Every structure is written in C-alpha cells, then in structure tokens.
C-alpha cells in the first residue's frame, strides 16, 4: 500500500490507491531537525520539527529628515516595501497504520537528509516491539520514553496551545460537536486514556500527575470479544458494524423486566438492565451488527461509570477521554457521553480531544526538545497544513473516506510564534470569553452564506495576490496553487464544518491568510496600503483644523462620525472594494455621506457624550483596523482629542499583515510622520503618553485570549480603563458580546448586506456600542 503517494519517489512497491503527493503528507522533511514516534497497537504517530523558510513583507521608512514641509515630500512615498526570507519553526504530526511502518521508515530515511539528531525519542508499546527495526532502518538510537509521562505532556501542550481542542459530543443536537474555549488555567483535570485497557490519571500541574485507577476492560476487550462474536478482525470494521446495529435486540432493558419504567427508582423503560441479557433467553441468531453495538454500549457504560466514580472521589469536573478506543468515532463518543450524563446527572461533561491520537507523540517530541524550551513559546495550528478532525464514519463523511482509501491522512501542523500570547487582563471572565459572535457549525444558514461568500471572493484575492508581485513571473502559478488549496479547504468545511473546531468567519479568514502565506504571498495589499497612506497624510492637517473650529459638542460628534467614515475603507468587504476599484475619487467626505443617519443601528452615542463630560479616562487602549483613511483621518483625530483631555493612549495594531489592516511597523512610520506635522501627537510621543504596541495577531479579527504578552503588561502598568475596538472583524464578527471589566467602545460600519439585514439594518448601518461594567457605572 502506498504510504506516501507513488513508487516514483522510491524503489518500494506501493499500492496506487493513495494518490496524495508526498509533500502533502510528509512536508518539509529536508529541514527536519528532530523526530519522535509513538507506536501503539495498530497506529504509529510521528512527530517532527522542521524549519520553514517563507517570505515576510517588511516596511522601512525613507529618510525625510532633510525636508521639513509636507509639500517637499509630496512626490515621495512614505516608506519602501521589501520582502525578506524568514525562518520559523514548525511541528508536524502524522499517523499511519503499523502495517505500513517499513514503507514509512524507508521514506523517512530517504528524505531525512539534514537531520542533526543521532537519537529518536519513542514511546508506546511498539517502541519496544519495533526498536530493532527503527534502529536498523534509520541508523538512529531509539531512546524509549515513559508512555504515561508523554501522554500527559502532550495533553497539556494541546490544551494550552490549540483553541477549540476539546469538545463535547451531542449526537442529536443541531451541531454534534460543541467546542470548548481554551481555559486560562487547564489544571486540574482527569484523563481517561482508553487503550487496550483503561488508565485514569489525575493531572494537577505541568509535571504533577498520578495514575489514580484503571480497568482491564477497555479497547482491547471490545476488539477481542468483538472478534470472537463477529469474526471481524479489524477494529474500524467492528466500529462500523456497531454503528449499524440495534442493541435492544440483544440487551435486556428495564421495560423487558418490568413492562415499563421503574418509576420509584428513576429508571426509564429503555435503560439497559442487562447487557446481552436477551441472548440467554431468546432462541435465535443475533446479527453481527447488533452484537457489536451491544458490546460497545457495555464497554462504554462501564468506563463511563468508572470515570464518574473517580471524578466524584477526587472532586474533578473536567474529564477528558482519549486513546485508541475513541478515535473520533461518533457512536463511541455518544455512548460514553450518555453514560457520563446518566451517572452524574449532568454534573460532569465528557470532553473529547481533536488531536487525542497525537498526545503520546507530542509528549515524546517535547521530551527530546527540552533544550529548545518549546513551552516558552506560543504555538498556533497551521490551517494550511492540517487536515483537521476527520470523521471515520462513512455516513458523516463520504467524501473524505473515498479520497483517503483506508489510510487515515490525519495531519496536524503547528507554527511557533515569535511572541508569547496571553489573555487581555481586562476580560471580565477569561474562562467564559468567546471571541466569535456566530458559531457557523451551529448556524447552517450563516454557514452556507459565508462559505459561498468566501468562495465568491476567491478570484479577487487571487488577482490581488498576483498584482502584488508583478515582477515575479511564477506568481501566477503560486496564486493558482493558493486558489486550489483554499477552495479545497472550503469544500472540506462544507462537509465537515467541525474539522478545525468551531467554524467562524474568523477561522475562514485565518485559513485564507495561512494559505496565502503558504504560497509566499505575505502581504497582497502592501502596495494599496502604501498608496492610501501617502494619500491620506496629505489631508490630515486639513481634517484636524476643521475639527478644531467646532464647538465641543459638534467636535465630539464629528470625531465619532469621522472614525466611522474611516472604517468604511476596508478592502476585505466586497461591497467596498468594488466601489474603491471602480471609483478612485471615492474619499473621506463621500464615506461620511454613505453612513446611516442617527439613530444608528446600535446607538449609545448619547451615553458616550455624557461620559466625556466627566473626568478624563486614565488610559485608553485602541485596537485599530485599516490603513489609509481609517487610521490617519479617522483614528488619529479621535485619539488626539483623548490626549488633549489628559488620557494616555495605547494603539494596538497587528503584528503581521492581514488584508489592508495597518501593521505595527507601518503604524510606527505613520505616527512619526504625523508627529512631524502635529505638535499634539509629537508631545504625546515625547512624553510617552502615546504608545504603539503590537497585538500579537496576523488576523483581520481579534481574539482577546491570545494577545502579545508585552501588550498585556503595558495595559496593566498604565491602568487602562477604556478599551476601544474598531472594525467589522474586531467588533462585530468577534468581541461583539465580549464582557470587559472596564468601559468599552465597540465601533463599526456594517459593509456586508447579508450581515446588515441579519442585524436588522442595511448596508453602511452603524454600530456604536458603549458599555460600562456595573462597578464602573457606580463610580461615575
């Protein structure tokens, strides 16, 4: 069987049923630095670390110091754009069946040309079984690691680094998968690892865990008894039989004994009274499907009851299930969930993990990488390289099953970030914070619309990507590869909206950015941003002077309206990009005329004005949005007024490019240029009352649970008491319902007709949401 896609890459005999190219499975092998392997009873999980060379857009200010007036710099661009090669770290995880381990090891040996390691970390039972084979094939020494230590280390890592890693499975709900937020503190929790047997582990801290119980009745029991009962030797085939079976033909129910429910004991009639109970008293043959289903219920219920007893004994409410037995199979997850709900009366939820199959491999890898300190960094899932949560159920996912044959092409890739990400300290309750306003896994109408919307916008993104690299002839080919990759992701999400956790507008945008970066389009809007920044700067002083001539009340309204008008200039909104491309003269004043008249769709402006009549805020944190007119003519006049009032201002902008959002490096240059024209901004910078800090994100949306640690420190040190979130991505698609412990302003112009209608408005409707937490309300 072809593990890696074709005999042309090696001399080994390979089955042609697998057609994915090798670079789609084992990526960046040439740059692999370190490997780890977790070999279970039937699956081998491989983890490796590689370095990825990719292009990064950089901006550098031209030296205008010799020129003192705006007129003298008229013909010069503000900054130059260059593209540089950067190297980042990436973790790759892939699993395959043990039946093909020799083929896989041959492939790794053939392509692992630059490895620096002489030792491979290995865990799992197969680390002993296949030790000689691995050492012979790879010419590496096998260093065996404790299985349970690796498992817990891997579990801690995914829970901390992958949003929506954990989920609740609800078979009969509109959305079967309900993903959990990344908890700021993941400890304590209980892990029920169901392999051949069952291990129950209490985890209290990073390196503090204890096996508190277990059972010999586990996955191996299901497989062994299932093979005896059905003559089916393959585990997945046994699960398939169970998914088609009707256990009530084999199991004795409460109603079979009592003729109905046993009310006084609270037992419903359809509850299992005796697993396989009917087989002793009924003289007939039972189908393989029914026996497999009964067996699955019996094992799952037994494990569920054990889990509940241990959770109660140790006072734990977070209970994760993992191990070979589950493997994301819907019937298994449903039976365990039902059992947990029944025995705890809903007090404990059964939580499953998207990447539970990789926990041991991740842990083994981390054990071998301790000198690199992977826990010092934050990581993110690379959507361009991950295959996501794949269902093994043919009813749920015929497309994926047909594409992958019998080989589970289940891949996870994670990129190391240059900065540590933490929660916004001003979240009212970080444990219940949900960044996204709409979960598209649950909202089928919204899901269909947004998937269609992103597919329709694809041609425009491809065109923009090519235009940003006109001097590179191969850009057309790369852009076409990007189109195919992203379209495939959208098609996968149509069939499996749960593949990467909760499907949201944010995740669709982030996946697009990841795919653009994958094919070396680091900043398709760089030239547009440069042009619009240069243009907007010419009008800055005019806007400021016109505002200064107004009365206080008029000035506040003009500044608010200017902020909203600036936010119209968003190339990520098709309705706007169509206008900007067809009418180059469309400017700040025209945008003001497009805005909805008051009362706005969400209108708390009167409350905001009343607040401004009170004492000034100590420090305002402003999450800015777009380049050009938005930041220069909208945001700067607004924050200028705050600075004059005596409020310090922190401008938080993206660390890396996304659409036409202003990046931190661009904002530094723009601010210097504005300061050269405007004494108020100049003084605020000199006196450190205006700070520019990157937010840690490269997304058009904003996740307040993953912000740059430096920004969090600045927020605390300055006593921030006002947060301003601007833009459709940051204030509508995300954070619309975010509860903060200080005052907040959420501002946006709705530039999408469908979304506007859904919110009860029209295109260019205005959201001006001013919120005050109850304690702050009392102070004022």
XYZ file of C-alpha atoms in Angstrom:
780
model
C 0.000 0.000 0.000
C 1.329 3.444 -0.885
C 2.062 5.343 2.253
C 3.326 8.396 0.503
C 1.734 8.505 -2.892
C 3.663 6.749 -5.634
C 6.573 4.477 -6.499
C 8.366 7.244 -8.399
C 9.756 8.587 -5.094
C 11.466 5.350 -4.109
C 12.091 1.737 -5.047
C 9.402 0.292 -2.793
C 6.302 -1.393 -4.120
C 3.327 0.860 -3.428
C -0.401 0.484 -3.871
C -1.791 3.162 -6.215
C -4.958 3.663 -4.166
C -3.321 6.533 -2.331
C -2.816 9.447 -4.672
C -1.904 12.363 -2.450
C 1.599 13.631 -3.341
C 4.329 13.014 -0.730
C 4.744 16.713 0.037
C 1.080 16.803 1.067
C 1.773 14.142 3.679
C 5.359 14.487 4.900
C 6.120 18.188 4.455
C 9.494 19.921 4.929
C 11.303 16.661 5.616
C 14.539 18.070 4.157
C 14.650 20.590 7.016
C 13.595 18.183 9.763
C 15.696 18.597 12.889
C 14.202 16.156 15.351
C 11.794 13.215 15.364
C 9.699 11.382 17.902
C 7.470 8.385 17.405
C 4.591 6.858 19.353
C 3.823 3.284 18.339
C 0.580 1.838 19.624
C -1.128 -1.459 18.939
C -2.195 -0.585 15.387
C -1.245 3.037 14.692
C 2.096 4.786 14.625
C 2.118 8.513 15.287
C 5.078 10.509 14.053
C 6.109 13.954 15.291
C 8.848 16.021 13.722
C 10.187 19.541 13.959
C 11.244 21.426 10.865
C 12.208 24.917 9.875
C 10.167 26.653 7.219
C 11.563 29.381 5.030
C 8.885 31.820 3.991
C 8.605 35.384 2.759
C 7.779 38.251 5.086
C 6.788 41.751 3.988
C 8.870 44.477 5.648
C 8.481 48.249 5.539
C 11.285 50.758 6.084
C 10.885 54.491 6.381
C 12.555 56.730 3.807
C 14.649 59.447 5.389
C 12.658 62.676 5.095
C 14.616 64.441 7.828
C 16.159 66.991 5.455
C 12.679 68.040 4.255
C 10.631 69.988 6.710
C 7.336 70.649 4.997
C 4.625 68.343 3.727
C 4.876 69.964 0.290
C 8.539 68.981 -0.038
C 7.714 65.286 0.431
C 4.738 65.388 -1.958
C 6.195 63.182 -4.643
C 7.964 60.731 -2.349
C 6.401 57.586 -0.957
C 6.429 57.458 2.823
C 8.178 54.119 3.109
C 9.610 51.365 0.984
C 8.317 47.788 0.939
C 10.658 44.839 0.738
C 10.175 41.099 1.008
C 12.636 39.147 3.136
C 13.126 35.458 3.771
C 12.474 34.393 7.336
C 12.845 31.035 9.030
C 10.244 29.833 11.513
C 9.802 26.602 13.437
C 7.008 24.179 12.624
C 5.805 20.973 14.265
C 4.344 18.241 12.062
C 2.271 15.292 13.242
C 1.011 12.432 11.101
C -0.364 8.981 11.867
C -0.388 5.800 9.835
C -1.142 2.117 10.297
C 1.552 -0.157 11.700
C 1.061 -2.476 8.727
C 2.981 0.092 6.632
C 5.685 1.028 9.125
C 8.547 -0.340 6.997
C 7.482 1.663 3.945
C 7.163 4.767 6.081
C 10.565 4.336 7.727
C 12.141 3.821 4.294
C 10.568 7.038 3.078
C 11.751 8.962 6.152
C 15.276 7.581 5.748
C 15.387 8.530 2.051
C 14.274 12.104 2.687
C 15.724 12.885 6.103
C 18.949 14.302 4.696
C 19.854 17.078 7.127
C 18.949 15.616 10.479
C 21.169 16.765 13.340
C 19.955 14.143 15.784
C 21.523 10.768 16.455
C 18.689 9.677 18.755
C 14.944 9.250 18.145
C 12.572 9.522 21.082
C 9.988 6.726 21.097
C 7.055 5.842 23.293
C 4.149 3.397 23.303
C 4.222 -0.392 23.401
C 5.642 -0.563 19.882
C 8.742 1.379 20.953
C 9.925 -1.960 22.374
C 8.446 -4.126 19.643
C 9.876 -2.143 16.701
C 13.073 -0.860 18.363
C 15.428 -3.007 16.295
C 13.603 -2.234 13.039
C 13.748 1.554 13.642
C 17.447 1.481 14.595
C 18.285 -0.633 11.546
C 16.279 1.442 9.063
C 17.045 4.935 10.341
C 20.542 4.277 11.757
C 19.425 6.111 14.887
C 19.488 5.065 18.517
C 15.981 4.590 19.984
C 15.515 6.363 23.309
C 12.355 4.980 24.976
C 10.224 7.399 26.995
C 7.615 6.592 29.628
C 4.222 6.305 27.923
C 2.137 8.000 30.614
C 4.566 10.914 31.052
C 4.472 11.536 27.282
C 0.695 11.297 27.206
C 0.217 13.943 29.916
C 2.917 16.222 28.472
C 1.178 16.067 25.081
C -2.261 16.663 26.595
C -1.062 19.753 28.480
C 0.512 21.098 25.286
C -2.603 20.812 23.076
C -4.933 22.138 25.789
C -2.757 25.249 26.177
C -1.941 25.915 22.529
C -4.854 24.831 20.346
C -8.093 26.782 20.682
C -11.149 24.517 20.411
C -9.060 21.432 21.110
C -11.664 19.978 23.483
C -15.278 19.327 22.581
C -18.499 17.862 23.907
C -20.244 15.403 21.578
C -24.035 15.727 21.343
C -25.401 13.243 18.814
C -28.920 14.627 18.429
C -28.105 18.360 18.623
C -28.055 20.690 15.611
C -24.293 20.762 15.964
C -22.898 17.435 17.140
C -19.566 18.974 18.131
C -19.584 21.694 20.787
C -16.088 23.067 21.157
C -14.745 24.431 24.417
C -12.701 27.574 24.883
C -9.054 27.371 25.804
C -9.125 27.692 29.577
C -6.554 30.132 31.062
C -5.751 27.505 33.680
C -6.059 23.954 32.398
C -5.428 22.283 35.765
C -6.680 20.184 37.473
C -8.243 17.662 35.107
C -8.746 13.932 34.760
C -7.659 11.999 31.681
C -9.328 8.671 30.947
C -6.988 7.004 28.473
C -8.717 4.071 26.792
C -6.218 1.877 25.012
C -6.210 -1.885 25.328
C -7.161 -1.307 28.958
C -8.099 1.905 30.789
C -5.842 4.247 32.745
C -7.339 7.025 34.866
C -4.933 9.875 35.557
C -5.355 12.953 37.745
C -3.300 15.890 36.426
C -2.659 18.757 38.864
C 0.213 20.706 37.260
C 2.651 20.635 34.348
C 4.754 17.817 35.823
C 2.464 16.633 38.608
C 0.156 13.755 37.771
C -0.890 10.470 39.317
C -2.497 7.307 37.977
C -5.431 7.011 40.360
C -7.152 3.978 38.840
C -7.870 1.889 35.802
C -9.540 -1.174 34.379
C -8.638 -4.195 32.294
C -11.932 -3.762 30.413
C -11.088 -1.350 27.602
C -10.497 -1.076 23.866
C -8.736 -4.429 23.720
C -11.770 -6.041 25.377
C -14.092 -4.543 22.753
C -11.785 -5.650 19.953
C -11.146 -9.139 21.368
C -14.732 -10.009 22.310
C -15.937 -8.341 19.093
C -13.629 -10.558 17.036
C -14.926 -13.656 18.842
C -18.590 -12.655 18.414
C -18.500 -11.350 14.837
C -15.353 -12.967 13.328
C -14.351 -9.403 12.355
C -10.659 -8.831 12.996
C -10.292 -5.140 12.080
C -11.089 -2.561 14.747
C -12.591 0.019 12.383
C -14.798 -2.616 10.734
C -16.067 -3.587 14.175
C -16.969 0.057 14.859
C -18.740 0.228 11.505
C -20.806 -2.835 12.412
C -21.688 -1.214 15.749
C -22.824 1.994 14.017
C -25.407 -0.026 12.039
C -26.591 -2.245 14.898
C -29.633 -2.141 17.186
C -28.528 -3.062 20.699
C -32.109 -3.512 22.015
C -32.308 -6.806 20.065
C -29.552 -8.190 22.319
C -29.680 -6.172 25.545
C -32.353 -6.682 28.188
C -33.994 -3.354 29.036
C -35.797 -2.227 32.191
C -39.134 -2.465 30.341
C -38.352 -6.087 29.353
C -38.334 -6.924 33.060
C -40.989 -4.554 34.475
C -43.151 -3.933 31.420
C -42.243 -0.236 31.555
C -40.241 2.244 33.651
C -39.283 1.569 37.282
C -40.501 4.997 38.424
C -39.698 4.839 42.120
C -36.024 4.199 41.325
C -35.966 6.764 38.498
C -35.194 4.145 35.846
C -36.671 4.713 32.389
C -38.031 1.784 30.408
C -35.388 1.961 27.657
C -32.461 1.790 30.087
C -30.185 -1.261 29.726
C -30.874 -3.585 32.649
C -28.553 -6.347 31.427
C -26.037 -6.195 28.597
C -26.511 -9.219 26.294
C -29.390 -10.254 28.636
C -31.683 -11.400 25.802
C -29.101 -13.767 24.313
C -29.590 -16.209 27.214
C -33.378 -16.417 26.931
C -34.044 -15.904 23.213
C -33.545 -18.871 20.932
C -32.353 -17.128 17.756
C -29.271 -15.966 15.887
C -28.204 -12.381 16.558
C -26.748 -10.191 13.830
C -23.091 -9.117 13.954
C -24.211 -5.501 13.907
C -26.484 -5.900 16.949
C -23.840 -7.783 18.946
C -21.166 -5.186 18.122
C -23.495 -2.372 19.203
C -24.384 -4.140 22.465
C -20.701 -4.754 23.183
C -19.822 -1.116 22.508
C -22.554 0.028 24.908
C -21.405 -2.410 27.570
C -17.734 -1.342 27.489
C -18.554 2.391 27.198
C -21.066 2.337 30.042
C -18.605 0.517 32.250
C -15.844 3.068 31.501
C -18.303 5.951 31.950
C -19.352 4.749 35.399
C -15.739 4.272 36.466
C -14.901 7.794 35.251
C -17.788 9.252 37.234
C -16.823 7.485 40.445
C -13.205 8.679 40.215
C -14.254 12.224 39.247
C -16.525 12.365 42.311
C -13.899 10.834 44.583
C -11.280 13.440 43.536
C -13.706 16.358 43.110
C -12.850 16.894 39.408
C -15.271 18.333 36.850
C -13.025 18.428 33.773
C -12.815 14.892 32.419
C -11.089 14.234 29.081
C -11.318 10.953 27.199
C -8.586 9.799 24.852
C -6.885 6.737 23.484
C -7.116 4.252 20.641
C -10.639 3.162 21.582
C -12.253 6.513 20.704
C -10.530 7.749 17.543
C -13.233 10.356 16.945
C -15.864 7.684 16.301
C -19.375 9.158 16.773
C -21.027 6.020 18.199
C -18.262 5.586 20.796
C -18.365 9.249 21.830
C -22.147 9.146 22.072
C -22.224 6.061 24.314
C -19.548 7.467 26.662
C -21.333 10.855 26.787
C -24.673 9.185 27.547
C -23.081 7.119 30.297
C -21.380 10.133 31.948
C -24.598 12.181 31.803
C -26.592 9.339 33.306
C -24.259 8.552 36.199
C -23.509 12.194 37.187
C -26.983 13.562 36.402
C -25.344 16.070 34.046
C -22.859 17.464 36.607
C -19.806 16.242 34.672
C -19.314 16.605 30.924
C -17.464 14.069 28.839
C -14.820 16.044 26.928
C -13.016 14.688 23.874
C -9.901 15.995 22.132
C -9.480 16.744 18.430
C -5.884 15.524 18.451
C -6.060 12.879 21.164
C -4.304 10.382 18.884
C -1.159 12.543 18.924
C -0.771 13.125 22.662
C 1.951 10.499 23.157
C 3.896 11.583 20.064
C 3.748 15.236 21.096
C 4.909 14.351 24.601
C 7.787 12.235 23.309
C 8.820 15.043 20.987
C 8.723 17.602 23.810
C 10.885 15.318 25.968
C 13.508 15.384 23.221
C 13.206 19.119 22.650
C 13.584 20.364 26.195
C 16.799 22.240 25.351
C 14.737 24.300 22.845
C 12.202 25.120 25.549
C 9.061 24.741 23.401
C 6.919 25.707 26.393
C 8.455 29.196 26.354
C 6.646 29.954 23.110
C 3.058 30.108 21.973
C 2.040 27.958 19.031
C -0.845 28.033 16.587
C -2.399 25.460 14.325
C -1.406 25.995 10.706
C -4.709 25.535 8.875
C -2.948 25.319 5.501
C -1.191 22.095 6.521
C -3.624 20.449 8.961
C -6.300 18.060 7.778
C -8.493 18.780 10.783
C -10.787 16.465 12.737
C -11.671 13.696 10.280
C -14.666 11.520 10.844
C -14.246 7.789 10.311
C -17.966 7.412 9.828
C -18.897 6.864 6.150
C -22.377 8.273 6.781
C -20.908 11.514 8.096
C -18.097 11.920 5.643
C -18.266 10.017 2.347
C -16.037 12.498 0.517
C -13.054 12.204 2.831
C -13.395 8.433 3.101
C -13.382 7.998 -0.671
C -10.412 10.319 -1.052
C -8.194 8.675 1.518
C -8.919 4.990 0.918
C -8.125 3.060 4.082
C -5.157 5.209 5.090
C -6.003 7.902 7.646
C -4.354 11.029 6.260
C -4.851 12.842 9.505
C -2.290 15.626 9.785
C -1.641 18.377 12.289
C 0.815 21.220 11.789
C 1.677 23.868 14.355
C 3.738 27.020 13.825
C 5.842 28.558 16.547
C 5.034 32.200 17.196
C 7.738 34.734 17.932
C 5.866 36.048 20.961
C 4.018 34.617 23.913
C 0.263 35.103 23.810
C -1.862 35.694 26.914
C -5.353 36.863 27.915
C -6.375 40.512 27.841
C -6.134 41.395 31.573
C -9.377 43.416 31.252
C -11.623 40.469 30.350
C -14.365 40.238 32.961
C -14.161 36.438 32.999
C -11.444 34.878 30.867
C -12.874 31.384 31.411
C -16.170 32.213 29.698
C -14.820 34.557 26.989
C -15.807 33.517 23.460
C -14.160 35.606 20.706
C -16.628 34.748 17.960
C -20.125 36.213 17.649
C -21.604 33.429 15.477
C -20.672 29.744 15.518
C -21.138 28.594 11.921
C -21.041 24.934 12.967
C -24.407 25.566 14.670
C -25.907 28.144 12.296
C -26.450 26.346 8.981
C -27.873 29.387 7.136
C -24.981 31.607 8.147
C -22.503 28.832 7.330
C -23.825 28.393 3.802
C -23.781 32.147 3.202
C -20.230 32.731 4.436
C -18.760 29.687 2.662
C -20.384 30.941 -0.546
C -19.124 34.467 0.196
C -15.512 33.371 0.650
C -15.630 31.177 -2.453
C -17.060 34.058 -4.497
C -14.295 36.384 -3.250
C -11.547 33.929 -4.217
C -10.977 35.292 -7.741
C -10.472 38.785 -6.346
C -7.943 37.555 -3.762
C -6.012 35.648 -6.457
C -5.981 38.746 -8.682
C -4.765 40.903 -5.784
C -2.029 38.391 -4.895
C -0.684 38.336 -8.475
C -0.836 42.157 -8.731
C 1.238 42.473 -5.548
C 4.098 40.521 -7.200
C 4.016 41.663 -10.844
C 7.796 41.380 -11.105
C 7.732 37.640 -10.282
C 6.718 35.506 -13.294
C 5.962 32.416 -11.176
C 3.457 34.381 -9.036
C 0.604 33.295 -11.343
C 1.396 29.631 -10.746
C 1.667 30.121 -6.973
C -1.592 32.062 -6.920
C -3.318 29.206 -8.729
C -1.996 26.736 -6.152
C -3.316 29.021 -3.416
C -6.730 29.055 -5.120
C -6.860 25.245 -5.295
C -5.708 24.819 -1.693
C -8.161 27.324 -0.217
C -11.066 26.113 -2.346
C -10.367 22.560 -1.156
C -10.422 23.809 2.457
C -13.813 25.473 1.863
C -15.184 22.270 0.297
C -13.928 20.223 3.254
C -15.642 22.641 5.643
C -18.919 22.264 3.755
C -18.880 18.535 4.555
C -17.158 18.843 7.947
C -17.798 22.238 9.490
C -16.256 20.928 12.725
C -12.888 19.978 11.166
C -10.845 22.689 12.923
C -13.060 23.362 15.911
C -15.839 25.943 15.804
C -16.248 27.243 12.259
C -16.438 31.044 12.308
C -15.843 33.983 9.993
C -12.565 34.430 11.899
C -11.385 30.893 11.167
C -12.308 31.267 7.469
C -10.282 34.491 7.279
C -7.358 32.986 9.198
C -7.322 29.894 6.984
C -7.132 32.159 3.927
C -4.200 34.073 5.432
C -2.409 30.802 6.249
C -2.904 29.561 2.667
C -1.643 32.865 1.201
C 1.475 32.637 3.379
C 1.953 29.007 2.372
C 2.427 30.108 -1.257
C 4.546 33.138 -0.407
C 2.025 35.944 -0.647
C 2.871 37.545 2.718
C 1.080 40.867 2.114
C -1.024 41.140 -1.095
C -2.327 44.571 -0.032
C 1.079 46.150 0.741
C 1.142 48.458 -2.293
C -2.506 49.508 -1.836
C -1.778 50.356 1.806
C 1.313 52.352 0.844
C -0.618 54.376 -1.744
C -3.582 55.041 0.581
C -1.331 56.019 3.497
C 0.525 58.528 1.297
C -2.772 59.975 0.046
C -4.461 60.243 3.464
C -1.485 62.005 5.072
C -1.958 64.957 2.706
C -5.380 65.633 4.216
C -4.518 65.110 7.884
C -3.885 68.725 8.863
C -6.970 69.889 6.974
C -9.173 67.423 8.902
C -7.635 68.404 12.255
C -8.019 72.149 11.602
C -11.660 71.781 10.517
C -12.423 69.868 13.736
C -10.682 72.444 15.944
C -13.030 75.194 14.699
C -16.133 73.414 16.041
C -17.852 73.751 19.418
C -17.144 70.990 21.960
C -20.398 69.057 21.277
C -20.049 69.380 17.496
C -16.403 68.356 17.703
C -17.162 65.114 19.585
C -19.812 64.114 17.064
C -17.612 64.992 14.065
C -14.750 62.941 15.528
C -17.037 59.940 16.149
C -18.506 60.240 12.646
C -15.008 60.583 11.167
C -13.905 57.434 12.973
C -16.869 55.549 11.492
C -16.376 57.010 7.997
C -12.723 55.965 8.089
C -13.802 52.427 8.886
C -15.695 52.260 5.582
C -12.320 51.905 3.780
C -11.986 48.163 4.134
C -10.702 46.110 1.181
C -11.871 42.965 2.934
C -15.514 43.933 2.269
C -16.531 43.186 -1.323
C -19.143 45.976 -1.423
C -16.388 48.472 -0.551
C -13.587 47.026 -2.696
C -15.917 47.149 -5.732
C -16.513 50.872 -5.084
C -12.824 51.630 -4.458
C -11.759 49.863 -7.658
C -14.444 51.471 -9.829
C -14.263 54.995 -8.325
C -10.727 56.143 -7.382
C -12.168 59.507 -6.313
C -14.252 57.929 -3.509
C -12.906 59.623 -0.380
C -13.442 60.594 3.254
C -16.316 63.032 2.627
C -18.139 60.566 0.336
C -17.809 57.895 3.038
C -19.420 60.226 5.599
C -22.383 60.671 3.255
C -22.796 56.881 2.953
C -23.182 56.449 6.723
C -26.578 55.728 8.206
C -28.222 58.778 9.788
C -28.877 58.685 13.521
C -30.422 56.905 15.287
C -27.844 54.281 14.329
C -28.478 50.531 14.299
C -26.809 50.327 17.719
C -26.666 53.814 19.169
C -25.145 54.559 22.574
C -23.634 57.857 21.442
C -25.631 59.934 23.951
C -24.291 57.857 26.862
C -20.742 58.260 25.475
C -21.097 62.063 25.299
C -22.385 62.193 28.882
C -19.350 60.185 29.996
C -16.999 62.597 28.190
C -18.433 65.438 30.276
C -16.988 63.673 33.335
C -13.340 63.219 34.340
C -10.886 62.004 31.654
C -10.021 58.322 31.382
C -6.597 57.382 32.690
C -5.582 55.294 29.681
C -7.380 54.203 26.505
C -6.425 51.020 24.665
C -7.418 51.299 20.983
C -7.437 48.188 18.757
C -7.050 49.813 15.338
C -8.198 48.417 11.993
C -7.374 49.563 8.443
C -4.547 51.527 6.841
C -5.000 54.788 4.960
C -8.031 56.980 5.627
C -9.199 54.783 8.533
C -6.117 55.131 10.738
C -4.944 58.571 9.555
C -8.152 60.592 9.133
C -10.430 58.555 11.419
C -8.418 57.244 14.365
C -5.712 59.887 14.840
C -8.051 62.915 15.143
C -10.147 60.868 17.607
C -7.226 59.836 19.848
C -5.765 63.347 19.532
C -8.869 64.627 21.365
C -8.393 61.986 24.087
C -4.747 63.036 24.512
C -5.774 66.706 24.826
C -8.271 65.650 27.549
C -5.372 64.120 29.513
C -5.930 60.450 28.627
C -2.944 58.279 27.753
C -3.445 56.187 24.596
C -2.109 52.769 23.598
C -2.584 51.940 19.913
C -2.621 48.147 19.416
C -2.110 47.050 15.805
C -1.434 43.758 14.061
C 1.987 42.144 14.392
C 1.728 40.783 10.856
C -0.270 41.705 7.741
C -3.885 40.696 7.070
C -5.956 42.274 4.272
C -5.421 46.064 4.408
C -5.127 46.220 8.204
C -2.366 48.528 9.414
C 0.578 46.625 10.888
C 2.653 47.774 13.837
C 5.698 48.505 11.667
C 3.579 50.614 9.283
C 1.920 52.422 12.194
C 5.320 53.363 13.669
C 6.228 55.141 10.419
C 2.809 56.805 10.042
C 2.894 58.072 13.621
C 6.358 59.577 13.160
C 5.129 61.353 10.031
C 2.008 62.678 11.770
C 4.085 63.788 14.770
C 6.263 65.837 12.416
C 3.111 67.776 11.399
C 1.142 67.829 14.647
C 2.557 69.213 17.940
C -0.102 67.366 19.997
C 0.969 63.932 18.692
C 4.641 64.951 18.844
C 4.376 65.919 22.523
C 2.395 62.782 23.407
C 5.088 60.558 21.865
C 7.922 62.503 23.547
C 6.200 62.300 26.950
C 5.283 58.624 26.465
C 1.550 59.366 26.704
C 1.068 57.710 23.299
C 2.387 54.155 22.940
C 2.323 51.858 19.902
C 2.282 48.152 20.740
C 1.738 45.110 18.539
C -1.246 42.923 19.431
C 0.356 39.550 18.585
C -2.109 38.787 15.779
C -1.949 38.470 11.988
C -5.705 38.215 11.565
C -8.439 40.641 10.465
C -10.310 39.517 13.597
C -9.320 39.728 17.240
C -9.057 37.009 19.874
C -8.647 38.734 23.241
C -7.435 35.475 24.805
C -4.361 35.443 22.526
C -2.657 38.835 22.821
C 1.025 39.723 22.908
C 2.338 39.377 26.462
C 4.095 42.779 26.159
C 0.747 44.442 25.358
C -0.836 42.816 28.433
C 1.996 44.218 30.584
C 1.555 47.744 29.145
C -2.224 47.578 29.803
C -1.624 46.686 33.461
C 1.155 49.202 34.047
C -0.821 52.116 32.602
C -4.035 51.373 34.495
C -6.113 51.110 31.310
C -9.760 51.987 31.966
C -11.161 52.305 28.419
C -10.956 49.804 25.552
C -11.918 50.850 22.019
C -12.406 48.100 19.440
C -12.897 49.243 15.870
C -13.985 47.491 12.697
C -16.311 44.783 11.454
C -13.823 41.954 12.007
C -12.790 43.003 15.508
C -16.052 44.421 16.889
C -18.809 42.535 15.024
C -17.508 39.117 13.876
C -15.521 38.928 17.117
C -15.968 40.559 20.535
C -19.495 41.878 19.975
C -20.541 40.135 23.205
C -17.159 40.318 24.966
C -17.576 41.453 28.590
C -14.794 43.697 29.881
C -14.029 44.875 33.408
C -13.683 48.490 32.243
C -15.568 50.833 29.916
C -15.545 49.892 26.245
C -16.482 51.313 22.869
C -17.202 48.923 20.008
C -17.465 50.745 16.696
C -18.080 49.504 13.177
C -19.809 50.208 9.889
C -21.599 47.134 8.504
C -20.255 46.689 4.981
C -22.000 43.444 4.126
C -25.683 43.496 3.066
C -26.478 39.993 4.366
C -24.976 40.699 7.791
C -26.683 44.114 7.961
C -30.076 42.534 7.234
C -29.458 39.863 9.840
C -28.761 42.548 12.419
C -31.906 44.400 11.354
C -30.263 47.142 9.307
C -28.964 47.990 5.837
C -25.514 48.248 4.318
C -23.453 51.053 5.927
C -25.500 50.782 9.127
C -23.559 51.952 12.172
C -22.789 50.118 15.397
C -21.771 52.462 18.221
C -21.792 50.306 21.319
C -20.676 51.912 24.593
C -20.632 49.559 27.576
C -19.947 50.215 31.243
C -19.499 47.374 33.749
C -21.686 47.811 36.817
C -18.838 48.737 39.220
C -17.528 51.441 36.907
C -21.122 52.672 36.499
C -21.344 53.261 40.237
C -18.085 55.251 40.278
C -19.435 57.706 37.713
